[in-house]
Amino acid sequence: MRYASTRDLNPRAGDVSYYGKLIEIIELNYYDSFRVVLFKCKWADTRDARGYKKDDLGHTLVNVSRLIHTGNGEEVEPYVLASQSRLVYYVEDPNEKGWSVVVHVQPRDLYDMGDPTIS
Protein backbone atom coordinates (compact mmCIF):
# COMPACT_ATOMS: atom_id res chain seq x y z
CA MET A 1 0.00 0.00 0.00
CA ARG A 2 1.10 3.54 -0.73
CA TYR A 3 0.21 6.57 1.32
CA ALA A 4 0.09 10.19 0.16
CA SER A 5 1.21 11.42 3.58
CA THR A 6 1.50 10.27 7.18
CA ARG A 7 -2.10 11.39 7.76
CA ASP A 8 -3.53 9.65 4.67
CA LEU A 9 -6.62 7.59 5.54
CA ASN A 10 -7.13 6.30 1.98
CA PRO A 11 -4.13 4.15 0.97
CA ARG A 12 -3.79 3.02 -2.68
CA ALA A 13 -2.30 -0.12 -4.12
CA GLY A 14 0.67 0.45 -6.44
CA ASP A 15 2.69 3.56 -7.15
CA VAL A 16 1.43 7.01 -6.22
CA SER A 17 2.31 9.85 -8.60
CA TYR A 18 2.49 13.44 -7.45
CA TYR A 19 2.11 16.47 -9.70
CA GLY A 20 2.88 20.05 -8.80
CA LYS A 21 4.43 23.37 -9.70
CA LEU A 22 8.08 24.08 -8.94
CA ILE A 23 8.47 27.01 -6.55
CA GLU A 24 12.12 26.92 -5.49
CA ILE A 25 15.35 24.97 -6.04
CA ILE A 26 17.51 24.43 -2.96
CA GLU A 27 21.01 22.95 -2.85
CA LEU A 28 22.28 21.62 0.47
CA ASN A 29 26.07 21.52 0.62
CA TYR A 30 27.49 19.30 3.36
CA TYR A 31 31.00 20.73 3.84
CA ASP A 32 31.85 19.94 0.21
CA SER A 33 31.52 16.21 1.02
CA PHE A 34 28.32 15.86 -0.93
CA ARG A 35 25.40 17.92 -2.15
CA VAL A 36 21.68 17.34 -2.26
CA VAL A 37 19.28 19.25 -4.50
CA LEU A 38 15.70 19.69 -3.31
CA PHE A 39 12.69 21.04 -5.19
CA LYS A 40 10.07 22.95 -3.25
CA CYS A 41 6.70 22.47 -4.93
CA LYS A 42 3.01 23.20 -4.59
CA TRP A 43 1.45 19.75 -4.89
CA ALA A 44 -1.88 19.01 -6.56
CA ASP A 45 -4.26 16.84 -4.55
CA THR A 46 -3.91 13.45 -6.26
CA ARG A 47 -5.81 11.55 -3.57
CA ASP A 48 -9.22 11.93 -5.17
CA ALA A 49 -11.12 13.34 -8.15
CA ARG A 50 -10.82 16.91 -6.85
CA GLY A 51 -7.31 17.26 -8.23
CA TYR A 52 -6.51 14.15 -10.29
CA LYS A 53 -8.30 12.09 -12.93
CA LYS A 54 -7.86 10.14 -16.16
CA ASP A 55 -9.89 11.00 -19.26
CA ASP A 56 -11.48 8.55 -21.71
CA LEU A 57 -8.26 8.42 -23.76
CA GLY A 58 -6.10 7.59 -20.74
CA HIS A 59 -4.53 11.04 -20.36
CA THR A 60 -3.75 12.21 -16.84
CA LEU A 61 -5.37 15.50 -15.83
CA VAL A 62 -4.55 17.52 -12.73
CA ASN A 63 -6.08 20.56 -11.13
CA VAL A 64 -3.13 22.42 -9.60
CA SER A 65 -5.47 24.87 -7.88
CA ARG A 66 -6.55 21.97 -5.62
CA LEU A 67 -3.52 21.60 -3.37
CA ILE A 68 -2.80 18.62 -1.13
CA HIS A 69 -0.87 20.62 1.47
CA THR A 70 -1.34 24.24 2.39
CA GLY A 71 0.46 26.32 4.98
CA ASN A 72 4.08 26.98 5.83
CA GLY A 73 4.80 24.38 8.50
CA GLU A 74 7.19 21.47 8.08
CA GLU A 75 4.26 19.04 8.19
CA VAL A 76 3.08 20.21 4.76
CA GLU A 77 5.95 18.27 3.12
CA PRO A 78 6.63 20.59 0.16
CA TYR A 79 10.05 19.13 -0.75
CA VAL A 80 11.18 16.34 -3.06
CA LEU A 81 14.68 15.19 -3.93
CA ALA A 82 15.56 16.33 -7.44
CA SER A 83 16.75 12.81 -8.22
CA GLN A 84 13.24 11.47 -7.50
CA SER A 85 11.41 13.88 -9.80
CA ARG A 86 10.50 13.68 -13.47
CA LEU A 87 10.03 16.51 -15.95
CA VAL A 88 6.46 17.22 -17.08
CA TYR A 89 4.61 20.18 -18.45
CA TYR A 90 0.94 21.02 -18.35
CA VAL A 91 -1.41 21.85 -21.22
CA GLU A 92 -4.64 23.56 -20.23
CA ASP A 93 -7.71 21.52 -21.11
CA PRO A 94 -10.04 23.76 -23.16
CA ASN A 95 -13.04 21.57 -22.29
CA GLU A 96 -12.61 21.60 -18.50
CA LYS A 97 -11.73 24.87 -16.82
CA GLY A 98 -9.01 24.58 -14.18
CA TRP A 99 -7.76 21.20 -15.42
CA SER A 100 -4.50 20.56 -17.28
CA VAL A 101 -3.26 17.53 -19.20
CA VAL A 102 0.07 16.16 -17.95
CA VAL A 103 2.68 15.71 -20.69
CA HIS A 104 5.73 13.66 -19.68
CA VAL A 105 9.03 14.80 -21.20
CA GLN A 106 12.10 12.65 -21.73
CA PRO A 107 15.17 14.89 -21.23
CA ARG A 108 17.69 14.75 -24.06
CA ASP A 109 20.56 14.63 -21.59
CA LEU A 110 21.57 15.71 -18.11
CA TYR A 111 24.49 18.05 -17.52
CA ASP A 112 26.58 18.87 -14.49
CA MET A 113 27.18 22.60 -14.90
CA GLY A 114 29.84 22.61 -12.18
CA ASP A 115 30.25 24.99 -9.30
CA PRO A 116 29.47 28.59 -10.35
CA THR A 117 31.80 29.97 -7.64
CA ILE A 118 34.85 28.31 -9.22
CA SER A 119 36.26 30.05 -12.30
mmCIF file of C-alpha atoms in Angstrom:
data_model
loop_
_atom_site.group_PDB
_atom_site.id
_atom_site.type_symbol
_atom_site.label_atom_id
_atom_site.label_comp_id
_atom_site.label_asym_id
_atom_site.label_seq_id
_atom_site.Cartn_x
_atom_site.Cartn_y
_atom_site.Cartn_z
ATOM 1 C CA MET A 1 0.000 0.000 0.000
ATOM 2 C CA ARG A 2 1.098 3.541 -0.734
ATOM 3 C CA TYR A 3 0.210 6.575 1.324
ATOM 4 C CA ALA A 4 0.086 10.191 0.158
ATOM 5 C CA SER A 5 1.211 11.417 3.581
ATOM 6 C CA THR A 6 1.502 10.275 7.183
ATOM 7 C CA ARG A 7 -2.102 11.386 7.758
ATOM 8 C CA ASP A 8 -3.535 9.647 4.665
ATOM 9 C CA LEU A 9 -6.617 7.588 5.543
ATOM 10 C CA ASN A 10 -7.126 6.297 1.982
ATOM 11 C CA PRO A 11 -4.129 4.151 0.966
ATOM 12 C CA ARG A 12 -3.788 3.023 -2.680
ATOM 13 C CA ALA A 13 -2.298 -0.120 -4.117
ATOM 14 C CA GLY A 14 0.669 0.451 -6.436
ATOM 15 C CA ASP A 15 2.694 3.562 -7.152
ATOM 16 C CA VAL A 16 1.431 7.009 -6.225
ATOM 17 C CA SER A 17 2.310 9.845 -8.595
ATOM 18 C CA TYR A 18 2.490 13.444 -7.451
ATOM 19 C CA TYR A 19 2.106 16.469 -9.698
ATOM 20 C CA GLY A 20 2.881 20.050 -8.803
ATOM 21 C CA LYS A 21 4.434 23.365 -9.703
ATOM 22 C CA LEU A 22 8.085 24.081 -8.944
ATOM 23 C CA ILE A 23 8.471 27.010 -6.552
ATOM 24 C CA GLU A 24 12.121 26.925 -5.486
ATOM 25 C CA ILE A 25 15.351 24.965 -6.043
ATOM 26 C CA ILE A 26 17.508 24.428 -2.962
ATOM 27 C CA GLU A 27 21.015 22.953 -2.853
ATOM 28 C CA LEU A 28 22.276 21.623 0.466
ATOM 29 C CA ASN A 29 26.075 21.524 0.624
ATOM 30 C CA TYR A 30 27.489 19.301 3.357
ATOM 31 C CA TYR A 31 30.998 20.730 3.838
ATOM 32 C CA ASP A 32 31.854 19.943 0.214
ATOM 33 C CA SER A 33 31.523 16.210 1.023
ATOM 34 C CA PHE A 34 28.317 15.859 -0.928
ATOM 35 C CA ARG A 35 25.400 17.924 -2.153
ATOM 36 C CA VAL A 36 21.679 17.337 -2.264
ATOM 37 C CA VAL A 37 19.276 19.252 -4.496
ATOM 38 C CA LEU A 38 15.696 19.693 -3.314
ATOM 39 C CA PHE A 39 12.692 21.036 -5.195
ATOM 40 C CA LYS A 40 10.065 22.952 -3.249
ATOM 41 C CA CYS A 41 6.697 22.470 -4.927
ATOM 42 C CA LYS A 42 3.014 23.204 -4.586
ATOM 43 C CA TRP A 43 1.450 19.749 -4.892
ATOM 44 C CA ALA A 44 -1.882 19.013 -6.559
ATOM 45 C CA ASP A 45 -4.260 16.837 -4.549
ATOM 46 C CA THR A 46 -3.909 13.447 -6.264
ATOM 47 C CA ARG A 47 -5.806 11.547 -3.570
ATOM 48 C CA ASP A 48 -9.222 11.930 -5.170
ATOM 49 C CA ALA A 49 -11.121 13.341 -8.148
ATOM 50 C CA ARG A 50 -10.817 16.913 -6.852
ATOM 51 C CA GLY A 51 -7.313 17.258 -8.231
ATOM 52 C CA TYR A 52 -6.514 14.154 -10.294
ATOM 53 C CA LYS A 53 -8.296 12.086 -12.934
ATOM 54 C CA LYS A 54 -7.862 10.140 -16.156
ATOM 55 C CA ASP A 55 -9.889 10.997 -19.257
ATOM 56 C CA ASP A 56 -11.481 8.549 -21.706
ATOM 57 C CA LEU A 57 -8.264 8.423 -23.763
ATOM 58 C CA GLY A 58 -6.099 7.591 -20.742
ATOM 59 C CA HIS A 59 -4.533 11.040 -20.355
ATOM 60 C CA THR A 60 -3.751 12.212 -16.842
ATOM 61 C CA LEU A 61 -5.373 15.497 -15.834
ATOM 62 C CA VAL A 62 -4.550 17.518 -12.725
ATOM 63 C CA ASN A 63 -6.076 20.563 -11.128
ATOM 64 C CA VAL A 64 -3.131 22.421 -9.600
ATOM 65 C CA SER A 65 -5.472 24.873 -7.877
ATOM 66 C CA ARG A 66 -6.545 21.966 -5.621
ATOM 67 C CA LEU A 67 -3.522 21.597 -3.368
ATOM 68 C CA ILE A 68 -2.796 18.623 -1.126
ATOM 69 C CA HIS A 69 -0.868 20.625 1.472
ATOM 70 C CA THR A 70 -1.340 24.238 2.395
ATOM 71 C CA GLY A 71 0.458 26.319 4.979
ATOM 72 C CA ASN A 72 4.079 26.982 5.829
ATOM 73 C CA GLY A 73 4.797 24.379 8.503
ATOM 74 C CA GLU A 74 7.186 21.467 8.083
ATOM 75 C CA GLU A 75 4.256 19.042 8.188
ATOM 76 C CA VAL A 76 3.079 20.211 4.762
ATOM 77 C CA GLU A 77 5.950 18.273 3.121
ATOM 78 C CA PRO A 78 6.627 20.587 0.163
ATOM 79 C CA TYR A 79 10.050 19.134 -0.753
ATOM 80 C CA VAL A 80 11.176 16.343 -3.058
ATOM 81 C CA LEU A 81 14.678 15.188 -3.934
ATOM 82 C CA ALA A 82 15.564 16.332 -7.441
ATOM 83 C CA SER A 83 16.751 12.806 -8.225
ATOM 84 C CA GLN A 84 13.244 11.471 -7.501
ATOM 85 C CA SER A 85 11.412 13.877 -9.799
ATOM 86 C CA ARG A 86 10.503 13.683 -13.470
ATOM 87 C CA LEU A 87 10.028 16.510 -15.953
ATOM 88 C CA VAL A 88 6.465 17.223 -17.076
ATOM 89 C CA TYR A 89 4.607 20.184 -18.451
ATOM 90 C CA TYR A 90 0.938 21.020 -18.348
ATOM 91 C CA VAL A 91 -1.408 21.853 -21.221
ATOM 92 C CA GLU A 92 -4.642 23.562 -20.226
ATOM 93 C CA ASP A 93 -7.712 21.518 -21.113
ATOM 94 C CA PRO A 94 -10.039 23.764 -23.158
ATOM 95 C CA ASN A 95 -13.036 21.567 -22.286
ATOM 96 C CA GLU A 96 -12.611 21.603 -18.504
ATOM 97 C CA LYS A 97 -11.731 24.872 -16.817
ATOM 98 C CA GLY A 98 -9.012 24.575 -14.176
ATOM 99 C CA TRP A 99 -7.758 21.204 -15.420
ATOM 100 C CA SER A 100 -4.497 20.559 -17.279
ATOM 101 C CA VAL A 101 -3.261 17.528 -19.196
ATOM 102 C CA VAL A 102 0.075 16.163 -17.945
ATOM 103 C CA VAL A 103 2.683 15.709 -20.690
ATOM 104 C CA HIS A 104 5.728 13.664 -19.677
ATOM 105 C CA VAL A 105 9.030 14.799 -21.204
ATOM 106 C CA GLN A 106 12.102 12.648 -21.727
ATOM 107 C CA PRO A 107 15.167 14.887 -21.230
ATOM 108 C CA ARG A 108 17.695 14.753 -24.057
ATOM 109 C CA ASP A 109 20.564 14.632 -21.589
ATOM 110 C CA LEU A 110 21.572 15.705 -18.111
ATOM 111 C CA TYR A 111 24.486 18.046 -17.520
ATOM 112 C CA ASP A 112 26.580 18.874 -14.486
ATOM 113 C CA MET A 113 27.179 22.599 -14.903
ATOM 114 C CA GLY A 114 29.838 22.611 -12.179
ATOM 115 C CA ASP A 115 30.249 24.994 -9.296
ATOM 116 C CA PRO A 116 29.467 28.593 -10.349
ATOM 117 C CA THR A 117 31.800 29.970 -7.645
ATOM 118 C CA ILE A 118 34.850 28.310 -9.222
ATOM 119 C CA SER A 119 36.259 30.051 -12.300
#
